[in-house]
Short mmCIF file of C-alpha atoms and ligand atoms in Angstrom, two decimals:
data_model
loop_
_atom_site.label_atom_id
_atom_site.label_comp_id
_atom_site.label_asym_id
_atom_site.label_seq_id
_atom_site.Cartn_x
_atom_site.Cartn_y
_atom_site.Cartn_z
CA MET F 1 10.82 -3.49 40.90
CA SER F 2 11.28 -2.22 44.42
CA ASN F 3 9.03 0.80 44.16
CA PRO F 4 5.47 -0.47 44.49
CA HIS F 5 4.13 2.52 42.54
CA HIS F 6 6.22 1.73 39.51
CA THR F 7 5.64 -1.95 39.00
CA GLU F 8 6.09 -2.95 35.42
CA ASP F 9 2.89 -3.82 33.58
CA ASN F 10 3.61 -7.31 32.34
CA THR F 11 0.33 -7.86 30.59
CA LEU F 12 0.33 -7.96 26.83
CA ALA F 13 -1.60 -4.67 26.87
CA GLY F 14 1.21 -3.21 28.99
CA LYS F 15 3.81 -4.37 26.51
CA ILE F 16 1.82 -2.90 23.64
CA LYS F 17 1.70 0.43 25.45
CA LYS F 18 5.41 0.29 26.15
CA ASN F 19 6.63 -0.92 22.75
CA VAL F 20 4.29 0.74 20.28
CA GLY F 21 2.69 3.43 22.42
CA VAL F 22 -0.88 2.27 21.87
CA SER F 23 -3.06 2.63 24.92
CA LEU F 24 -5.81 0.03 25.00
CA VAL F 25 -7.49 1.43 28.13
CA LYS F 26 -8.88 4.22 25.93
CA CYS F 27 -11.10 1.75 24.07
CA TYR F 28 -14.69 1.88 25.30
CA GLN F 29 -15.89 -0.97 23.11
CA CYS F 30 -18.12 0.98 20.76
CA GLY F 31 -17.39 -1.55 18.02
CA LYS F 32 -16.85 0.90 15.16
CA CYS F 33 -13.52 -0.70 14.30
CA SER F 34 -15.13 -4.12 13.92
CA ALA F 35 -18.01 -2.67 11.91
CA GLY F 36 -15.63 -1.06 9.41
CA CYS F 37 -13.02 -3.80 9.30
CA PRO F 38 -13.22 -5.51 5.89
CA VAL F 39 -12.17 -8.88 7.27
CA SER F 40 -13.86 -9.00 10.67
CA GLY F 41 -16.14 -11.71 9.29
CA ASP F 42 -13.11 -13.89 8.54
CA MET F 43 -11.53 -13.28 11.93
CA ASP F 44 -12.05 -15.46 14.98
CA TYR F 45 -12.23 -12.29 17.12
CA PRO F 46 -13.00 -8.95 15.46
CA PRO F 47 -10.66 -6.07 16.40
CA SER F 48 -12.80 -4.71 19.28
CA LEU F 49 -13.01 -8.16 20.83
CA LEU F 50 -9.24 -8.64 20.51
CA ILE F 51 -8.85 -5.41 22.45
CA HIS F 52 -11.39 -6.46 25.04
CA LYS F 53 -9.52 -9.69 25.61
CA LEU F 54 -6.29 -7.75 26.06
CA GLN F 55 -7.99 -5.31 28.44
CA THR F 56 -8.77 -8.16 30.83
CA GLY F 57 -5.06 -8.91 31.10
CA LEU F 58 -5.90 -12.57 31.76
CA PRO F 59 -3.35 -15.10 30.52
CA ASN F 60 -5.92 -17.31 28.79
CA HIS F 61 -7.31 -14.34 26.87
CA GLU F 62 -3.84 -13.19 25.90
CA GLU F 63 -3.14 -16.70 24.69
CA ASP F 64 -6.28 -16.55 22.50
CA VAL F 65 -5.05 -13.30 20.99
CA LEU F 66 -1.55 -14.56 20.18
CA ARG F 67 -2.98 -17.75 18.68
CA SER F 68 -5.76 -15.99 16.78
CA LYS F 69 -6.33 -15.91 13.05
CA SER F 70 -7.36 -12.27 13.39
CA ILE F 71 -3.88 -10.85 13.76
CA TRP F 72 -2.81 -12.51 10.50
CA TYR F 73 -5.96 -11.75 8.53
CA CYS F 74 -5.64 -8.04 9.28
CA LEU F 75 -4.86 -6.29 5.99
CA SER F 76 -3.34 -3.17 7.58
CA CYS F 77 -5.97 -1.16 5.72
CA GLU F 78 -6.15 1.42 8.53
CA MET F 79 -9.95 1.65 8.41
CA CYS F 80 -10.26 0.94 12.14
CA ILE F 81 -8.06 3.83 13.23
CA ALA F 82 -9.72 6.13 10.71
CA ARG F 83 -13.08 5.53 12.39
CA CYS F 84 -12.16 5.01 16.04
CA PRO F 85 -13.58 7.82 18.17
CA MET F 86 -10.83 7.26 20.74
CA GLU F 87 -7.96 7.03 18.23
CA VAL F 88 -6.89 3.61 19.40
CA ASP F 89 -4.22 2.82 16.83
CA ILE F 90 -4.98 -0.81 16.04
CA PRO F 91 -2.68 -1.45 13.02
CA PRO F 92 0.62 -1.01 14.94
CA MET F 93 -0.87 -3.12 17.73
CA MET F 94 -1.51 -5.83 15.13
CA ASP F 95 2.09 -5.53 13.87
CA TYR F 96 3.36 -5.99 17.42
CA LEU F 97 1.08 -8.96 18.11
CA ARG F 98 2.17 -10.68 14.90
CA GLY F 99 5.81 -10.24 15.89
CA GLU F 100 5.14 -11.69 19.34
CA SER F 101 3.07 -14.54 17.98
CA ILE F 102 5.93 -15.59 15.68
CA ARG F 103 8.58 -15.08 18.34
CA LEU F 104 6.69 -17.28 20.81
CA ASN F 105 5.86 -19.83 18.17
CA LYS F 106 2.14 -19.36 18.56
CA ALA F 107 1.06 -18.43 15.06
CA ASN F 108 -2.31 -19.85 14.10
CA PRO F 109 -2.08 -22.76 11.62
CA ALA F 110 -4.65 -21.03 9.40
CA ALA F 111 -2.10 -18.28 8.84
CA LYS F 112 0.53 -20.72 7.58
CA ASN F 113 0.40 -19.59 3.96
CA ILE F 114 0.20 -15.90 4.78
CA ILE F 115 3.37 -16.19 6.84
CA LYS F 116 5.09 -18.29 4.18
CA PHE F 117 4.26 -15.65 1.64
CA HIS F 118 5.68 -12.86 3.82
CA LYS F 119 8.83 -14.90 4.38
CA ALA F 120 9.29 -15.69 0.70
CA PHE F 121 8.84 -11.98 -0.01
CA LEU F 122 11.52 -10.98 2.48
CA ASN F 123 13.85 -13.70 1.21
CA SER F 124 13.76 -12.15 -2.21
CA ILE F 125 14.69 -8.75 -0.81
CA LYS F 126 17.46 -10.21 1.31
CA ASN F 127 19.07 -11.85 -1.72
CA THR F 128 18.69 -9.19 -4.37
CA GLY F 129 17.71 -5.97 -2.61
CA ARG F 130 14.46 -5.92 -4.57
CA LEU F 131 11.39 -8.01 -5.02
CA TYR F 132 11.88 -10.59 -7.74
CA GLU F 133 8.31 -11.59 -8.53
CA MET F 134 9.11 -14.73 -10.50
CA GLY F 135 11.39 -15.94 -7.72
CA LEU F 136 8.75 -15.05 -5.14
CA ILE F 137 6.10 -17.15 -6.90
CA VAL F 138 8.42 -20.16 -7.17
CA ASP F 139 9.70 -19.79 -3.61
CA TYR F 140 6.16 -19.43 -2.23
CA LYS F 141 4.94 -22.44 -4.18
CA MET F 142 7.80 -24.54 -2.82
CA LYS F 143 7.14 -23.34 0.70
CA SER F 144 3.36 -23.69 0.61
CA LEU F 145 3.32 -26.77 -1.65
CA ASN F 146 0.45 -25.05 -3.35
CA MET F 147 1.67 -25.86 -6.83
CA MET F 148 -1.62 -25.62 -8.67
CA GLN F 149 -2.73 -22.23 -7.37
CA ASP F 150 -2.66 -19.52 -10.01
CA VAL F 151 -1.15 -21.73 -12.68
CA THR F 152 -2.69 -19.56 -15.35
CA LEU F 153 -1.67 -16.24 -13.83
CA ALA F 154 2.09 -16.39 -14.41
CA PRO F 155 1.99 -17.28 -18.14
CA THR F 156 -0.47 -14.44 -18.85
CA MET F 157 1.69 -12.06 -16.84
CA LEU F 158 4.71 -13.15 -18.86
CA ALA F 159 2.86 -12.63 -22.12
CA LYS F 160 1.82 -9.13 -21.03
CA GLY F 161 5.41 -8.27 -20.13
CA LYS F 162 4.58 -8.15 -16.43
CA LEU F 163 7.12 -10.70 -15.19
CA LYS F 164 10.86 -10.46 -15.43
CA ILE F 165 12.78 -13.64 -16.15
CA PHE F 166 15.87 -12.52 -14.30
CA PRO F 167 16.13 -10.79 -10.96
CA GLU F 168 17.20 -7.20 -10.69
CA MET F 169 20.21 -6.99 -8.34
CA ILE F 170 21.12 -3.83 -6.51
CA LYS F 171 24.82 -3.01 -6.18
CA ASN F 172 25.20 -2.68 -2.45
CA ARG F 173 23.67 -6.01 -1.44
CA LYS F 174 26.06 -6.13 1.47
CA ASN F 175 24.24 -3.16 2.96
CA ILE F 176 20.91 -5.01 2.66
CA ARG F 177 22.31 -8.16 4.26
CA GLN F 178 23.64 -6.00 7.08
CA ILE F 179 20.16 -4.52 7.59
CA PHE F 180 18.66 -8.02 7.82
CA LEU F 181 21.38 -9.16 10.21
CA ASN F 182 20.73 -6.15 12.41
CA THR F 183 16.98 -6.67 12.50
CA ILE F 184 14.98 -9.79 11.68
CA ASN F 185 18.01 -12.12 11.54
CA LYS F 186 19.62 -10.78 14.68
CA GLN F 187 21.25 -13.45 16.84
CA LYS F 188 19.73 -13.18 20.26
CA MET Z 1 12.93 20.61 -14.07
CA LYS Z 2 14.15 17.59 -12.11
CA LEU Z 3 12.42 15.65 -9.34
CA GLY Z 4 13.54 12.61 -7.34
CA PHE Z 5 11.80 9.37 -8.17
CA TYR Z 6 11.28 6.03 -6.44
CA PRO Z 7 9.72 3.48 -8.79
CA GLY Z 8 9.60 0.55 -6.36
CA CYS Z 9 9.44 -3.11 -7.31
CA SER Z 10 5.87 -3.30 -8.64
CA LEU Z 11 6.49 -0.54 -11.13
CA GLU Z 12 9.51 -2.42 -12.42
CA GLY Z 13 7.58 -5.68 -12.69
CA ALA Z 14 3.92 -6.57 -12.61
CA SER Z 15 2.77 -2.94 -12.79
CA ARG Z 16 5.21 -1.64 -15.35
CA GLU Z 17 2.45 0.13 -17.26
CA TYR Z 18 2.10 2.44 -14.26
CA ASN Z 19 5.77 3.35 -14.60
CA GLU Z 20 5.46 3.72 -18.36
CA SER Z 21 2.54 6.11 -18.03
CA VAL Z 22 4.16 8.20 -15.25
CA MET Z 23 7.28 8.55 -17.39
CA ALA Z 24 5.29 9.34 -20.53
CA ILE Z 25 3.34 12.21 -18.98
CA ALA Z 26 6.42 13.58 -17.18
CA GLU Z 27 8.27 13.64 -20.49
CA LYS Z 28 5.35 15.33 -22.22
CA ILE Z 29 5.29 18.21 -19.76
CA GLY Z 30 9.05 18.51 -19.48
CA ILE Z 31 9.81 17.02 -16.06
CA GLU Z 32 12.79 14.74 -15.56
CA LEU Z 33 12.29 12.06 -12.92
CA VAL Z 34 15.61 10.97 -11.39
CA SER Z 35 15.60 7.55 -9.71
CA ILE Z 36 17.31 7.12 -6.35
CA PRO Z 37 20.67 5.48 -7.11
CA ASP Z 38 20.77 1.81 -6.04
CA TRP Z 39 17.31 1.89 -4.43
CA ASN Z 40 16.00 -1.19 -2.64
CA CYS Z 41 12.55 -2.65 -1.96
CA CYS Z 42 10.60 -0.81 0.75
CA GLY Z 43 9.70 -4.12 2.44
CA ALA Z 44 5.98 -3.64 1.89
CA THR Z 45 3.46 -5.56 4.00
CA ALA Z 46 5.82 -8.47 4.61
CA ALA Z 47 8.35 -6.41 6.55
CA HIS Z 48 5.94 -4.59 8.83
CA ASN Z 49 3.97 -7.76 9.47
CA LEU Z 50 7.06 -9.57 10.68
CA ASN Z 51 9.63 -7.12 12.05
CA LYS Z 52 9.29 -3.50 13.02
CA GLU Z 53 12.93 -2.46 12.76
CA LEU Z 54 13.26 -4.06 9.34
CA SER Z 55 10.12 -2.26 8.18
CA LEU Z 56 11.66 1.05 9.23
CA SER Z 57 15.16 0.39 7.94
CA LEU Z 58 14.41 -0.73 4.39
CA PRO Z 59 12.57 2.51 3.50
CA ALA Z 60 15.05 4.59 5.54
CA ARG Z 61 17.96 3.37 3.40
CA ASN Z 62 16.18 4.71 0.32
CA LEU Z 63 15.41 8.02 1.97
CA ALA Z 64 19.04 8.38 3.05
CA LEU Z 65 20.27 7.55 -0.46
CA ALA Z 66 17.90 10.13 -1.91
CA GLU Z 67 19.29 12.79 0.41
CA GLU Z 68 22.86 11.75 -0.41
CA ALA Z 69 22.02 12.22 -4.08
CA GLY Z 70 20.93 15.77 -3.31
CA LEU Z 71 17.26 15.19 -3.99
CA THR Z 72 14.78 17.31 -2.06
CA GLU Z 73 11.46 16.10 -3.44
CA LEU Z 74 10.64 12.48 -4.07
CA VAL Z 75 7.79 11.27 -6.27
CA VAL Z 76 6.57 7.82 -5.16
CA PRO Z 77 3.76 6.59 -7.43
CA CYS Z 78 3.17 3.27 -5.65
CA ALA Z 79 0.67 3.98 -2.88
CA ALA Z 80 2.13 1.20 -0.72
CA CYS Z 81 5.72 2.45 -0.98
CA TYR Z 82 4.46 6.00 -0.46
CA SER Z 83 2.65 4.94 2.69
CA ARG Z 84 5.70 3.11 4.05
CA PHE Z 85 8.00 6.06 3.31
CA THR Z 86 5.68 8.61 4.86
CA MET Z 87 5.07 6.48 7.95
CA VAL Z 88 8.80 5.87 8.41
CA GLN Z 89 9.62 9.54 8.05
CA HIS Z 90 6.88 10.38 10.56
CA GLU Z 91 8.05 7.78 13.10
CA LEU Z 92 11.73 8.66 12.85
CA MET Z 93 11.10 12.38 13.14
CA HIS Z 94 9.02 11.86 16.26
CA ASP Z 95 11.29 9.41 18.04
CA GLU Z 96 14.91 10.46 18.48
CA PRO Z 97 16.29 7.17 19.91
CA LEU Z 98 14.55 5.16 17.22
CA HIS Z 99 15.91 7.51 14.57
CA LYS Z 100 19.44 6.98 15.89
CA ARG Z 101 18.99 3.24 16.03
CA VAL Z 102 17.73 3.07 12.43
CA ASN Z 103 20.64 5.19 11.20
CA GLU Z 104 22.96 2.68 12.87
CA ILE Z 105 21.21 -0.27 11.28
CA ILE Z 106 21.40 1.16 7.77
CA GLY Z 107 24.91 2.54 8.24
CA LYS Z 108 23.79 5.89 6.80
CA GLU Z 109 22.38 9.08 8.11
CA TYR Z 110 18.87 10.03 7.19
CA LYS Z 111 18.25 13.63 8.19
CA GLY Z 112 14.61 13.89 7.26
CA ASN Z 113 14.71 16.75 4.80
CA LEU Z 114 12.86 15.05 2.02
CA ARG Z 115 9.40 15.96 0.75
CA ILE Z 116 7.58 12.82 -0.26
CA LEU Z 117 4.86 13.12 -2.91
CA ASN Z 118 2.36 10.52 -4.05
CA VAL Z 119 1.27 10.49 -7.65
CA ILE Z 120 -1.77 12.66 -7.06
CA GLN Z 121 0.24 15.29 -5.20
CA PHE Z 122 2.72 15.19 -8.07
CA ILE Z 123 -0.11 15.72 -10.56
CA ASP Z 124 -1.67 18.44 -8.44
CA GLU Z 125 1.58 20.38 -8.07
CA TYR Z 126 3.35 19.86 -11.36
CA VAL Z 127 0.96 18.53 -13.97
CA ILE Z 128 -2.46 20.07 -13.55
CA ASP Z 129 -1.52 23.60 -14.60
CA LYS Z 130 -0.02 22.28 -17.81
CA LEU Z 131 -3.11 20.29 -18.73
CA ASP Z 132 -5.16 22.99 -20.44
CA GLU Z 133 -2.44 23.77 -22.97
CA ASN Z 134 -1.51 20.13 -23.63
CA VAL Z 135 -4.72 18.10 -23.50
CA LYS Z 136 -5.89 16.91 -26.92
CA PHE Z 137 -8.79 14.61 -26.14
CA GLU Z 138 -11.63 14.84 -23.74
CA PHE Z 139 -11.85 11.81 -21.45
CA ASN Z 140 -15.60 11.79 -21.97
CA LYS Z 141 -16.40 8.72 -19.89
CA LYS Z 142 -18.17 7.96 -16.67
CA VAL Z 143 -15.47 6.96 -14.20
CA ALA Z 144 -15.31 5.68 -10.64
CA CYS Z 145 -12.21 7.07 -8.90
CA TYR Z 146 -10.95 4.46 -6.48
CA TYR Z 147 -8.52 5.59 -3.76
CA GLY Z 148 -8.25 2.50 -1.58
CA CYS Z 149 -6.49 2.68 1.77
CA LEU Z 150 -2.95 3.86 1.54
CA LEU Z 151 -3.40 7.22 -0.12
CA VAL Z 152 -5.81 8.50 2.49
CA ARG Z 153 -5.15 6.59 5.72
CA PRO Z 154 -3.98 7.27 8.33
CA ASN Z 155 -4.96 10.87 7.80
CA LYS Z 156 -3.03 11.96 10.86
CA VAL Z 157 0.25 11.07 9.15
CA LEU Z 158 -0.53 11.52 5.47
CA LYS Z 159 -2.66 14.69 5.81
CA PHE Z 160 -3.70 14.24 2.22
CA ASP Z 161 -7.42 14.37 1.54
CA ARG Z 162 -10.70 13.57 3.25
CA THR Z 163 -10.52 10.06 4.63
CA GLU Z 164 -13.99 8.86 3.70
CA ASP Z 165 -14.80 10.89 0.59
CA PRO Z 166 -11.56 12.08 -1.03
CA GLN Z 167 -11.81 14.33 -4.09
CA THR Z 168 -8.35 14.92 -5.55
CA MET Z 169 -8.54 12.25 -8.28
CA ASP Z 170 -12.14 13.18 -9.04
CA ILE Z 171 -11.04 16.76 -9.66
CA VAL Z 172 -8.29 15.72 -12.07
CA MET Z 173 -10.67 13.45 -13.98
CA LYS Z 174 -13.31 16.18 -14.19
CA LYS Z 175 -10.71 18.55 -15.59
CA LEU Z 176 -10.03 16.00 -18.32
CA GLY Z 177 -13.72 16.02 -19.18
CA ALA Z 178 -14.79 12.87 -17.35
CA ASP Z 179 -17.94 12.38 -15.33
CA ALA Z 180 -16.56 11.25 -11.95
CA ILE Z 181 -19.40 9.45 -10.19
CA ASP Z 182 -20.27 9.33 -6.52
CA TRP Z 183 -20.07 5.81 -5.25
CA ALA Z 184 -19.75 3.80 -2.08
CA TYR Z 185 -16.44 1.99 -2.32
CA LYS Z 186 -13.98 4.83 -2.89
CA THR Z 187 -11.86 4.05 0.14
CA GLU Z 188 -12.77 0.45 0.93
CA CYS Z 189 -9.86 -2.00 1.00
CA CYS Z 190 -9.34 -4.24 -2.08
CA GLY Z 191 -7.45 -6.90 -0.12
CA ALA Z 192 -4.06 -5.28 -0.62
CA GLY Z 193 -0.99 -7.51 -0.58
CA PHE Z 194 -2.97 -10.69 0.12
CA SER Z 195 -3.69 -11.47 -3.53
CA VAL Z 196 -1.77 -14.75 -3.41
CA SER Z 197 -1.91 -15.73 0.24
CA PHE Z 198 -5.57 -14.92 1.02
CA THR Z 199 -7.22 -14.91 -2.39
CA GLU Z 200 -10.79 -15.48 -1.10
CA ALA Z 201 -10.74 -12.21 0.80
CA VAL Z 202 -9.35 -10.34 -2.21
CA ALA Z 203 -12.04 -11.81 -4.49
CA ARG Z 204 -14.78 -10.70 -2.10
CA LEU Z 205 -13.46 -7.21 -1.29
CA SER Z 206 -12.44 -6.41 -4.86
CA GLY Z 207 -15.66 -8.04 -6.04
CA ASN Z 208 -17.76 -5.56 -4.06
CA ILE Z 209 -15.77 -2.66 -5.48
CA VAL Z 210 -16.17 -3.76 -9.11
CA GLU Z 211 -19.86 -4.56 -8.55
CA ASP Z 212 -20.68 -1.10 -7.16
CA ALA Z 213 -18.76 0.71 -9.91
CA VAL Z 214 -20.55 -1.30 -12.62
CA HIS Z 215 -23.93 -0.94 -10.93
CA ARG Z 216 -23.60 2.84 -10.96
CA GLY Z 217 -22.78 2.90 -14.64
CA ALA Z 218 -19.05 3.61 -14.54
CA GLU Z 219 -17.16 2.80 -17.73
CA ALA Z 220 -13.77 2.63 -16.05
CA ILE Z 221 -12.29 2.45 -12.57
CA ILE Z 222 -9.45 4.92 -12.06
CA VAL Z 223 -6.69 3.94 -9.61
CA ALA Z 224 -3.35 5.22 -8.30
CA CYS Z 225 -1.97 2.10 -6.61
CA PRO Z 226 -0.38 -0.99 -8.16
CA MET Z 227 -1.89 -3.29 -5.53
CA CYS Z 228 -5.40 -1.97 -6.21
CA HIS Z 229 -4.73 -2.37 -9.90
CA SER Z 230 -3.51 -5.95 -9.73
CA ASN Z 231 -6.36 -6.99 -7.47
CA LEU Z 232 -9.08 -5.37 -9.56
CA ASP Z 233 -7.54 -6.29 -12.93
CA MET Z 234 -5.49 -9.49 -12.61
CA ARG Z 235 -7.95 -11.05 -10.16
CA ARG Z 236 -10.99 -10.40 -12.38
CA LYS Z 237 -11.61 -14.11 -12.91
CA GLU Z 238 -11.98 -14.63 -9.15
CA ILE Z 239 -13.97 -11.40 -8.83
CA ASP Z 240 -16.45 -12.44 -11.51
CA LYS Z 241 -16.78 -15.83 -9.89
CA PHE Z 242 -17.57 -14.19 -6.54
CA ASN Z 243 -20.12 -11.83 -8.11
CA GLY Z 244 -21.60 -14.63 -10.19
CA LYS Z 245 -21.42 -12.60 -13.40
CA LYS Z 246 -18.94 -11.45 -15.97
CA SER Z 247 -17.70 -7.87 -15.92
CA ASP Z 248 -15.61 -6.02 -18.46
CA ILE Z 249 -15.02 -2.67 -16.75
CA PRO Z 250 -11.35 -1.77 -17.25
CA VAL Z 251 -9.10 -0.52 -14.46
CA ILE Z 252 -6.93 2.39 -15.50
CA TYR Z 253 -4.14 4.22 -13.71
CA ILE Z 254 -4.81 7.92 -13.39
CA THR Z 255 -1.55 8.55 -15.22
CA GLN Z 256 -2.78 6.42 -18.14
CA ALA Z 257 -6.00 8.43 -18.24
CA ILE Z 258 -4.03 11.68 -18.32
CA GLY Z 259 -1.78 10.19 -20.99
CA VAL Z 260 -4.78 9.27 -23.14
CA ALA Z 261 -6.10 12.83 -22.83
CA LEU Z 262 -2.67 14.21 -23.71
CA GLY Z 263 -2.84 12.19 -26.91
CA ILE Z 264 0.03 9.87 -26.00
CA ASP Z 265 0.09 6.56 -27.88
CA HIS Z 266 -1.87 3.93 -25.92
CA LYS Z 267 0.94 1.39 -26.28
CA LYS Z 268 3.39 3.83 -24.75
CA LEU Z 269 1.02 4.04 -21.77
CA GLY Z 270 1.00 0.25 -21.46
CA LEU Z 271 -2.78 -0.04 -21.89
CA GLN Z 272 -2.29 -3.33 -23.75
CA ARG Z 273 -0.77 -4.94 -20.67
CA HIS Z 274 -3.99 -5.17 -18.68
CA PHE Z 275 -5.81 -8.45 -18.13
CA VAL Z 276 -9.18 -6.74 -18.64
CA PRO Z 277 -8.92 -5.22 -22.11
CA VAL Z 278 -9.17 -1.45 -22.35
CA ASN Z 279 -11.46 -0.66 -25.26
CA LEU Z 280 -12.17 2.99 -24.65
CA LYS Z 281 -12.84 4.77 -27.91
CA ASP Z 282 -14.53 7.83 -29.36
CA PHE Z 283 -12.68 10.46 -27.40
CA LYS Z 284 -13.74 13.93 -28.54
CA PRO Z 285 -11.30 16.79 -29.09
CA PHE Z 286 -10.76 18.65 -25.83
CA VAL Z 287 -12.53 21.92 -25.33
CA LYS Z 288 -11.53 23.76 -22.22
CA LYS Z 289 -14.46 24.53 -20.01
CA GLU Z 290 -14.67 25.99 -16.57
CA ILE Z 291 -15.75 23.26 -14.24
CA ASP Z 292 -17.13 23.88 -10.89
CA VAL Z 293 -14.78 22.02 -8.62
CA GLU Z 294 -14.54 22.86 -5.04
CA LYS Z 295 -11.23 21.89 -3.49
CA PRO Z 296 -11.92 19.63 -0.57
CA GLN Z 297 -11.05 20.86 2.83
CA ASN Z 298 -8.54 18.58 4.43
CA MET Z 299 -9.77 17.32 7.73
CA GLU Z 300 -7.88 19.31 10.30
CA VAL Z 301 -6.16 16.96 12.69
CA GLU Z 302 -3.67 17.72 15.36
S1 SF4 G 1 -13.51 1.90 17.45
FE1 SF4 G 1 -11.96 2.42 19.01
S2 SF4 G 1 -13.12 2.73 20.91
FE2 SF4 G 1 -14.49 1.70 19.46
S3 SF4 G 1 -14.25 -0.49 19.95
FE3 SF4 G 1 -12.80 -0.04 18.32
S4 SF4 G 1 -10.90 0.50 19.34
FE4 SF4 G 1 -12.52 0.59 20.86
S1 SF4 G 2 -6.24 -2.44 9.73
FE1 SF4 G 2 -6.69 -4.58 10.15
S2 SF4 G 2 -8.04 -4.55 11.94
FE2 SF4 G 2 -7.99 -2.47 11.12
S3 SF4 G 2 -9.79 -2.38 9.78
FE3 SF4 G 2 -8.04 -2.96 8.50
S4 SF4 G 2 -8.04 -5.19 8.45
FE4 SF4 G 2 -9.37 -4.56 10.15
#
């Protein structure tokens, strides 16, 4: 940029501000988000620390954030924003960071199965327009090679009439494919 | 009277008893719920965890189809779908370029004229006034009303009830004759859509919820979200393992509880489909009594 007063903020925090409108400078590190977050104990950096790392704008800290488990363990429960005195909207920040982490191929190995599950879920929608739970379970098991997990769950679900044998197909599947092609499967 | 309806995938699959009970009480009080023609999955957690535009477009297609079908009010019983729809409507109505872009992606025009109701709003607006004349049995049990995340947060967008101590379900249950207890885990997260991919967290979070409800003497946990239900019901084995003791407290959809009070056959309400058996008996005939319920003040937010 030629105008020195309008240099683009190329830090990750700057991109978050620009793309999802969340301003991390407002955070004064009170820690309420981390105290209320149901999974901060599972995270490598609790939400307030993630923000602190981003506030520094230092490349090594940004790298930690994009490679963290935290962004994938976040359940999108919205507790943090409900309690934040400064209304720092953490959940959309997390969504953005997950997108970037995948795009830059930096997703934490511990999140492997979570991401596989999300992908299997979206695959089902792409093909049928709806979630086909039986297909999702099979697809996820193939992807995660986690064949033995929940072996007893599916038969009980079937017996209780909670699993459909055949997928439900919507009529205008072309429209759904078009939505995928225009978004997540866009050729760059 | 007719209202638009979005069942969503859970209600057509693993949580079909939720659908069955919504339909059963609507029928009983003379409301026809009309599904959006050719509706698709809202994308749930997977879409907004991986791609923002996808997470906006999948719900937007449904909203546009609902408008095309001439629907003006949409009942969305699944708390997760409801949250996605409400968030999408909010985002699109506050961001003109994004709204345009999403309309292009879905190849339809969503104008934004739809009123989206969750199950409790539906009950509050269309069911509650009909209860006194239709209720047959008193739901004379101690219950823990569990709201979870997506009905109450973020308050700024949903503007539904108090974020930390919501009351709407408690009021409905009290009207039916139940003793709705005060407890600590009303709005704590159950682990949401991570039941399969992060089971340890779900066992712990749902475990704490079940433990507190049992500890305070509740005989049933009342829910309004299929994810909460599957985690608290279908994951009970893992929950009991985490808590180190067996529990038999059933998890009941609020619509099933209303159905029971209305005298609808338990099978029709899908109560036999739960993993944790529902053995609630000895309901007394309903006697209308004035209960002292103070409507909660919604937190005023700009
Ligand atoms: S609650 Fe808000 S202000 Fe406090 S540390 Fe978290 S993000 Fe920062
Ligand atoms: S939305 Fe994510 S970061 Fe915020 S409290 Fe919930 S799990 Fe923690």
